[in-house]
XYZ file of C-alpha atoms in Angstrom:
536
model
C 10.610 -39.661 38.424
C 7.585 -38.150 40.041
C 4.627 -36.908 37.950
C 2.065 -34.480 39.226
C -0.509 -31.986 37.831
C -0.584 -28.259 38.483
C -4.095 -26.840 38.400
C -4.743 -23.213 37.516
C -7.972 -21.860 38.968
C -10.267 -19.568 37.019
C -10.856 -16.189 38.579
C -14.384 -14.858 38.756
C -16.004 -11.669 37.485
C -14.018 -9.338 35.276
C -10.879 -11.426 35.834
C -12.234 -14.675 34.425
C -9.385 -16.646 32.855
C -9.075 -19.841 30.888
C -8.956 -22.921 33.059
C -6.024 -25.155 32.281
C -4.201 -28.144 33.691
C -0.468 -28.529 33.202
C 1.467 -31.727 33.658
C 5.103 -31.207 34.722
C 7.785 -33.836 34.513
C 10.063 -32.971 37.439
C 13.678 -34.043 37.373
C 17.168 -33.084 38.464
C 17.291 -30.563 41.271
C 13.722 -29.478 41.208
C 13.860 -28.613 37.499
C 11.397 -29.903 34.967
C 9.633 -29.442 31.668
C 5.983 -28.676 31.216
C 4.084 -31.194 29.144
C 2.118 -28.697 27.083
C -0.068 -31.413 25.623
C -1.737 -31.617 29.019
C -2.955 -28.007 28.983
C -6.720 -27.939 29.203
C -8.169 -25.163 27.050
C -11.685 -24.019 27.814
C -13.367 -20.610 27.856
C -14.533 -18.759 30.923
C -18.210 -18.062 31.364
C -19.412 -15.447 28.879
C -16.575 -16.005 26.387
C -17.595 -17.619 23.119
C -14.464 -17.325 20.956
C -11.260 -18.893 22.222
C -8.279 -20.990 21.303
C -4.575 -21.543 21.661
C -1.585 -20.352 19.652
C 1.433 -22.648 19.620
C 4.608 -23.162 17.641
C 5.320 -26.231 15.528
C 6.606 -28.057 18.615
C 3.344 -27.505 20.419
C 4.832 -24.871 22.732
C 2.396 -22.062 23.611
C 3.242 -18.550 22.413
C 2.587 -15.788 24.888
C 1.626 -12.206 24.043
C 0.177 -12.752 20.556
C -2.590 -10.241 19.856
C -5.804 -11.895 18.640
C -8.946 -10.141 17.422
C -12.417 -10.656 16.007
C -12.352 -7.196 14.415
C -13.903 -5.518 17.440
C -12.108 -6.830 20.527
C -8.379 -7.538 20.753
C -6.629 -9.527 23.482
C -3.160 -11.002 24.010
C -2.550 -14.696 24.607
C -1.560 -15.685 28.150
C 1.352 -17.781 29.375
C -0.254 -20.885 27.936
C -0.898 -19.291 24.519
C -4.595 -19.092 25.242
C -6.958 -16.279 24.191
C -10.665 -15.795 24.803
C -13.096 -13.180 23.568
C -16.752 -12.313 23.864
C -17.098 -11.962 20.132
C -19.101 -9.528 18.088
C -22.064 -11.524 16.682
C -21.318 -10.037 13.248
C -17.632 -11.022 13.289
C -16.571 -13.030 10.228
C -12.971 -13.752 11.181
C -10.717 -14.460 14.109
C -7.121 -13.497 13.437
C -3.755 -12.866 15.035
C -0.986 -10.317 14.684
C 2.097 -12.223 13.558
C 4.921 -11.742 16.110
C 8.229 -10.388 14.812
C 10.067 -13.646 15.456
C 7.607 -15.877 13.586
C 7.112 -16.481 9.888
C 4.253 -14.893 7.974
C 1.941 -17.707 6.925
C 0.560 -17.638 3.375
C -2.367 -19.188 1.530
C -2.151 -22.550 -0.207
C -2.804 -21.205 -3.706
C -0.457 -18.192 -3.664
C 1.649 -16.061 -1.334
C -1.237 -13.923 -0.033
C -0.803 -13.634 3.740
C -3.037 -15.994 5.744
C -3.241 -14.981 9.402
C -6.961 -15.550 9.938
C -9.722 -18.142 10.034
C -13.396 -17.775 9.243
C -15.893 -18.056 12.053
C -18.671 -20.453 11.000
C -22.195 -19.056 10.915
C -24.215 -19.821 14.030
C -21.020 -21.128 15.593
C -22.079 -20.733 19.213
C -19.006 -21.192 21.367
C -16.173 -21.541 18.862
C -12.589 -22.690 19.299
C -9.907 -21.709 16.783
C -6.269 -22.651 17.294
C -3.301 -21.381 15.274
C 0.149 -22.907 14.785
C 3.058 -20.587 13.928
C 6.519 -21.327 12.555
C 9.499 -19.814 14.314
C 11.508 -17.506 12.075
C 14.909 -19.031 11.398
C 16.764 -15.977 10.080
C 17.224 -12.409 11.207
C 14.443 -10.168 9.905
C 15.514 -6.848 11.437
C 16.530 -5.820 7.914
C 13.943 -6.426 5.216
C 12.262 -4.946 2.132
C 8.719 -3.641 1.760
C 7.286 -3.217 -1.716
C 4.346 -0.826 -1.818
C 1.930 -1.047 -4.749
C -1.281 0.912 -5.161
C -4.328 0.800 -7.402
C -3.893 -2.047 -9.899
C -7.542 -1.194 -10.669
C -8.273 -4.000 -13.124
C -11.642 -3.653 -14.839
C -11.602 -5.328 -18.255
C -9.564 -8.076 -19.980
C -6.941 -5.733 -21.408
C -6.321 -4.263 -17.929
C -5.702 -7.755 -16.622
C -3.459 -8.519 -19.594
C -1.345 -5.411 -19.060
C -1.121 -5.969 -15.310
C -0.094 -9.596 -15.940
C 2.447 -8.896 -18.697
C 3.838 -5.510 -17.628
C 3.485 -4.912 -13.884
C 3.799 -8.456 -12.549
C 7.055 -9.337 -14.374
C 8.634 -6.115 -13.054
C 7.352 -6.988 -9.581
C 8.722 -10.532 -9.785
C 12.080 -9.295 -10.998
C 12.290 -6.828 -8.123
C 11.398 -9.482 -5.540
C 13.936 -11.917 -6.984
C 16.736 -9.384 -6.526
C 16.128 -8.975 -2.794
C 18.754 -10.558 -0.564
C 16.701 -10.033 2.608
C 13.148 -10.979 3.553
C 10.578 -9.181 1.421
C 6.868 -8.440 1.792
C 4.359 -6.668 -0.442
C 1.743 -4.176 0.764
C -1.098 -3.345 -1.601
C -2.929 -0.100 -0.909
C -6.341 -0.963 -2.293
C -8.329 -0.783 -5.529
C -7.340 -4.236 -6.665
C -10.133 -3.892 -9.224
C -12.357 -1.155 -10.582
C -15.889 -2.104 -9.528
C -15.574 -5.502 -11.177
C -15.267 -8.419 -8.798
C -14.674 -10.787 -11.724
C -10.990 -9.806 -11.610
C -10.524 -9.772 -7.845
C -9.281 -13.363 -7.706
C -7.027 -12.969 -10.744
C -5.379 -9.861 -9.311
C -4.764 -11.639 -6.014
C -3.161 -14.604 -7.790
C -1.020 -12.264 -9.873
C 0.276 -10.446 -6.807
C 0.682 -13.730 -4.966
C 2.735 -15.266 -7.777
C 5.832 -13.362 -6.643
C 6.551 -15.649 -3.680
C 6.666 -12.703 -1.250
C 3.889 -12.527 1.393
C 1.224 -10.062 0.215
C -1.055 -7.978 2.452
C -3.973 -5.974 1.109
C -6.251 -3.216 2.310
C -9.563 -2.419 0.660
C -10.069 0.527 -1.720
C -13.212 2.353 -2.783
C -13.398 0.371 -6.049
C -13.011 -2.927 -4.157
C -16.256 -2.365 -2.285
C -19.306 -3.613 -4.124
C -22.763 -2.065 -4.124
C -25.929 -3.997 -3.343
C -27.640 -4.403 -6.707
C -31.023 -4.738 -5.043
C -30.629 -1.597 -2.919
C -28.157 1.092 -4.094
C -29.040 3.241 -1.068
C -27.108 0.855 1.183
C -23.391 1.549 1.737
C -21.125 -0.681 -0.307
C -19.727 -3.810 1.339
C -16.321 -5.501 1.588
C -17.639 -9.059 1.245
C -15.844 -9.968 -1.983
C -12.540 -8.450 -0.919
C -12.711 -10.158 2.477
C -13.483 -13.541 0.922
C -10.071 -13.419 -0.755
C -7.984 -11.247 1.578
C -9.552 -11.684 5.027
C -10.081 -8.951 7.659
C -10.106 -5.284 6.651
C -8.388 -3.992 9.823
C -5.418 -5.971 11.152
C -1.762 -5.788 12.164
C 1.431 -7.811 12.009
C 5.043 -7.444 13.120
C 8.291 -7.746 11.216
C 11.723 -6.756 12.448
C 11.372 -3.681 14.655
C 8.177 -2.602 12.902
C 4.490 -2.910 13.655
C 2.392 -2.841 10.487
C -1.250 -1.782 10.718
C -3.589 -2.184 7.746
C -6.926 -0.355 7.894
C -9.975 0.298 5.747
C -10.411 4.071 5.478
C -13.106 4.218 2.795
C -16.543 5.103 4.171
C -19.512 4.791 1.810
C -22.692 6.692 2.581
C -24.642 4.716 -0.036
C -23.815 2.740 -3.150
C -22.103 5.679 -4.847
C -20.959 8.421 -2.450
C -17.967 7.938 -0.184
C -15.217 9.755 1.680
C -11.940 8.859 3.306
C -12.040 8.343 7.049
C -11.899 6.121 10.112
C -14.865 5.366 12.346
C -14.814 5.680 16.135
C -15.251 1.903 16.285
C -12.058 1.455 14.249
C -10.191 3.798 16.570
C -11.368 1.778 19.577
C -10.204 -1.426 17.860
C -6.806 0.130 17.146
C -6.337 1.183 20.773
C -6.821 -2.409 21.907
C -4.780 -3.822 19.041
C -1.625 -1.849 19.811
C -1.953 -1.683 23.615
C 0.218 -4.795 24.270
C 2.887 -3.716 21.758
C 6.196 -2.316 22.997
C 6.651 1.398 22.318
C 10.212 0.868 21.069
C 8.791 -0.248 17.727
C 8.232 1.889 14.645
C 4.901 1.837 12.804
C 3.858 1.632 9.177
C 0.148 2.312 8.772
C -1.120 1.352 5.327
C -4.525 2.278 3.950
C -6.112 3.415 0.693
C -7.009 7.104 1.029
C -4.291 9.583 2.099
C -4.490 10.748 5.686
C -4.734 14.400 4.632
C -8.189 13.697 3.200
C -9.365 11.126 5.776
C -11.740 12.135 8.546
C -10.790 11.182 12.096
C -7.170 10.624 11.010
C -5.948 12.786 13.894
C -7.335 10.279 16.390
C -5.662 7.360 14.605
C -2.329 9.178 14.594
C -2.749 10.116 18.240
C -3.110 6.433 19.158
C 0.089 5.614 17.274
C 2.201 8.564 18.402
C 3.661 6.639 21.381
C 5.743 4.559 18.982
C 9.187 5.554 17.734
C 8.064 6.772 14.322
C 5.061 6.658 12.001
C 5.122 6.177 8.247
C 1.887 6.042 6.255
C 1.641 4.162 2.952
C -1.412 4.905 0.812
C -2.591 5.377 -2.791
C -5.951 6.377 -4.302
C -4.977 9.654 -5.993
C -3.119 8.230 -9.015
C -0.268 10.663 -8.484
C 2.922 10.474 -6.434
C 3.552 12.508 -3.275
C 5.834 12.514 -0.241
C 4.504 14.512 2.700
C 6.653 14.798 5.814
C 5.725 16.644 9.005
C 6.519 16.491 12.707
C 4.065 13.638 13.313
C 4.449 11.250 10.397
C 5.788 10.732 6.881
C 3.085 9.978 4.333
C 4.104 8.163 1.167
C 1.318 8.511 -1.401
C 2.063 5.771 -3.918
C 1.210 6.468 -7.535
C -0.925 3.844 -9.263
C 0.267 0.627 -10.833
C -2.513 1.271 -13.364
C -1.386 4.848 -13.970
C -4.352 6.827 -15.188
C -6.603 3.752 -15.022
C -4.652 1.974 -17.785
C -5.502 4.654 -20.380
C -1.799 5.259 -20.936
C 1.476 4.329 -19.264
C 1.365 7.395 -16.994
C -0.242 8.541 -13.783
C -2.198 11.788 -13.599
C 0.989 13.718 -12.733
C 2.986 11.971 -15.506
C 4.716 9.613 -13.049
C 5.195 6.297 -14.885
C 3.241 3.245 -13.837
C 5.148 1.398 -11.140
C 5.582 0.825 -7.410
C 7.803 1.735 -4.451
C 10.606 -0.293 -2.869
C 11.414 0.513 0.778
C 14.481 -1.023 2.411
C 14.216 -1.179 6.203
C 16.976 -1.606 8.780
C 16.241 -1.502 12.482
C 13.732 1.224 13.255
C 13.894 3.232 10.056
C 13.611 3.221 6.281
C 17.251 3.264 5.186
C 16.612 3.404 1.451
C 13.657 3.805 -0.887
C 13.183 4.175 -4.605
C 10.464 4.193 -7.235
C 10.525 1.219 -9.584
C 8.883 2.152 -12.893
C 7.162 -0.592 -14.858
C 9.094 -1.716 -17.940
C 11.955 0.655 -17.108
C 15.246 0.352 -15.295
C 15.416 1.624 -11.723
C 17.612 4.496 -12.948
C 14.633 6.101 -14.727
C 13.671 8.492 -11.917
C 12.848 11.720 -13.763
C 11.996 13.227 -17.132
C 13.528 16.398 -18.575
C 11.817 19.080 -20.680
C 12.742 22.391 -22.278
C 10.743 25.270 -20.861
C 9.565 26.407 -24.287
C 9.043 22.957 -25.835
C 5.698 22.590 -27.625
C 3.754 19.334 -27.423
C 0.894 18.909 -29.883
C -2.521 17.827 -28.762
C -6.186 18.109 -29.596
C -8.391 20.167 -27.340
C -7.944 23.690 -26.031
C -5.935 23.331 -22.789
C -7.760 26.379 -21.417
C -11.218 25.093 -22.349
C -10.945 21.335 -22.597
C -14.652 20.699 -22.537
C -15.693 23.652 -24.672
C -17.753 23.235 -27.828
C -15.541 22.229 -30.738
C -12.458 22.023 -28.518
C -11.722 18.477 -29.633
C -11.640 19.431 -33.292
C -8.737 21.871 -33.092
C -5.097 21.055 -32.451
C -3.398 23.117 -29.757
C 0.072 23.680 -28.399
C 0.759 22.385 -24.889
C 3.782 24.105 -23.342
C 5.172 25.157 -19.980
C 5.310 28.685 -21.346
C 8.820 29.248 -20.018
C 11.875 30.617 -21.787
C 14.206 28.683 -24.071
C 16.866 29.040 -21.379
C 14.751 27.226 -18.773
C 14.726 23.488 -18.157
C 12.056 21.524 -16.271
C 12.322 18.153 -14.508
C 9.556 15.893 -13.238
C 11.221 13.907 -10.425
C 8.510 11.476 -9.365
C 9.723 10.399 -5.922
C 11.270 13.730 -4.901
C 10.788 15.305 -1.487
C 12.309 18.437 0.112
C 15.488 16.542 0.996
C 16.352 15.807 -2.644
C 18.884 17.939 -4.495
C 18.340 18.356 -8.247
C 21.681 19.643 -9.542
C 22.310 21.102 -13.009
C 25.614 20.867 -14.871
C 26.344 23.056 -17.889
C 29.122 21.839 -20.176
C 30.330 19.565 -17.405
C 30.476 22.260 -14.707
C 28.108 22.500 -11.756
C 25.735 25.421 -12.374
C 23.195 25.261 -9.519
C 20.201 23.416 -8.119
C 16.696 23.347 -9.521
C 13.779 24.869 -7.594
C 10.375 23.323 -7.110
C 7.492 24.829 -9.072
C 3.752 24.200 -8.830
C 2.085 23.524 -12.164
C 0.936 20.681 -14.377
C 3.334 18.536 -16.340
C 2.442 19.899 -19.782
C 3.908 16.921 -21.600
C 1.676 14.645 -19.528
C -1.223 16.979 -20.142
C -0.645 16.820 -23.904
C -0.611 13.028 -23.697
C -3.755 12.740 -21.602
C -5.870 15.790 -22.357
C -4.625 16.589 -25.819
C -4.642 13.125 -27.315
C -7.539 11.345 -25.662
C -9.726 13.879 -27.462
C -8.293 12.723 -30.755
C -9.758 9.283 -30.176
C -13.116 10.635 -28.918
C -13.095 8.673 -25.693
C -14.392 9.700 -22.266
C -11.599 12.074 -21.402
C -12.394 12.626 -17.742
C -10.552 9.426 -16.809
C -7.245 10.890 -18.032
C -7.191 14.134 -16.055
C -3.811 15.709 -15.447
C -3.275 17.157 -11.960
C -0.916 19.776 -10.603
C 2.419 18.060 -10.091
C 4.014 18.248 -6.637
C 7.480 17.205 -7.829
C 8.177 19.507 -10.756
C 11.412 21.547 -10.769
C 12.797 24.321 -12.999
C 16.144 26.015 -13.574
C 17.263 29.011 -15.661
C 20.431 28.128 -17.553
C 23.401 30.473 -17.643
C 24.024 29.374 -21.225
C 20.943 28.373 -23.173
C 23.117 26.490 -25.662
C 25.079 24.524 -23.063
C 25.214 20.763 -22.924
C 23.064 19.977 -19.912
C 23.223 17.153 -17.411
C 20.911 16.860 -14.419
C 21.905 14.817 -11.354
C 19.188 14.091 -8.809
C 20.367 13.016 -5.344
C 17.733 11.618 -3.003
C 17.628 11.665 0.820
C 19.474 8.336 0.892
C 22.298 9.653 -1.328
C 21.236 7.624 -4.378
C 22.168 9.542 -7.526
C 20.267 9.498 -10.810
C 21.306 11.441 -13.895
C 20.042 12.250 -17.368
C 20.820 14.543 -20.290
C 17.900 13.392 -22.436
C 15.046 15.837 -23.073
C 11.554 14.705 -24.047
C 10.610 16.446 -27.280
C 7.354 14.801 -28.381
C 4.439 12.755 -27.078
C 5.170 9.565 -29.015
C 5.883 7.401 -25.958
C 2.899 8.658 -24.013
C 0.282 8.291 -26.759
C 1.425 4.857 -27.906
C -1.503 3.287 -26.055
C -4.095 5.858 -27.129
C -4.357 5.070 -30.834
C -7.671 4.142 -32.397
C -6.529 0.680 -33.404
C -5.822 -0.213 -29.774
C -8.763 -2.371 -28.543
C -8.038 -0.999 -25.087
C -10.052 2.081 -26.014
C -13.217 -0.018 -25.941
C -12.892 0.011 -22.193
């Protein structure tokens, strides 16, 4: 058997490549196997961040996108990458290929696809070893959770004892690979709970990816005029802009919170982020679908049009986000935006979001290039709890004039909160509804018609938040009720009929209820004076 070495020459100028030597064992009729252990990995002149990506057998992996947060390149035939790194880069990281496992941290299942670049590293080599995926991952589940927003011990207790068990139960029921995307605001301006929230999310066993929210960025105590930083979030979660692949999907996580100083911020993407994204997705095949996940909705993020323009060459675009503490589905010709309501609801003041959606998270089931099924999983409730029914003239008692909530003496008078509709009208708050849902009404067992969407506040939720937080004399602004985007009404043919409502979603899942909410007992259960939570 004859042994010889194949030398690969480095090209000069703009085409500088990694020099490498490959030893080939030649046998049979001119065939042979490359001895990959003989590959010489060294950077070209001017490149100071480099390395090799291999599988567990030492075989190089070609085409893996690697980045320092500014520049992105793909590994060559020998699994080698090289970058002239940004001097301020903290991490070097890769985009997990679709046919390789997502690596996780040692202490929990938080995704670990990055390595820190040592300070004053000079020329730095960082290799990565990936495990080949053994099963088919073209069908998988994505759980989307937004705004845990833990600030004080009771927040952490409720997240640990209410949200996390529901999350674990949901993960355990999945028969296909499952990942978790968190859309920011792990904490509320309190880094003391950042690590605990990560461990809670990572206790499910499913790989967890996180993007940074406005409350995850910490201000400089010595200089509040400086924009907030992501240092604490990055220490636990890694890079703030990154991507990975699973099945036929490319996932892109991005930071879209821009602080002007220590207090003022807006949603948006910088030109530098857009340039990074262009490089990051350039090597990716256009036959893939994209899920972009971030904190602030795209409709209120500056420069979002440029980000979407970069991604429009792919088969489809879905956007997962949070931030608003209400639930919305917004579909247009370019993308489908899924605004996830908050796991914390209205910042843990109750068990509701600002639009009266229960605390919870979304479950998205993916097959091939599309979301084949999706549903909202409420915390501490069965999956079947997808809407709440009201009578149009039902009165809910609360303190504080609903027309002058902050007026003098408003908190000292009890008021009636009502939709102000007739006694022959019913109202439904269907949290995950979109225009493709049908909300059917049955009177005395016979189909009567479909409900129509209305634009107003959920008055039961308003009575809970506005009308009962006054009773306890707490800072009411944190429990603001917003106009609900998934409220429906219907005028009954017989006001005395036995009513059943059947909601059918775009995936043909059916949910039904005949139970009407008549008081605020459930909603105010966490707002009583004896609850230490109110010392928040």
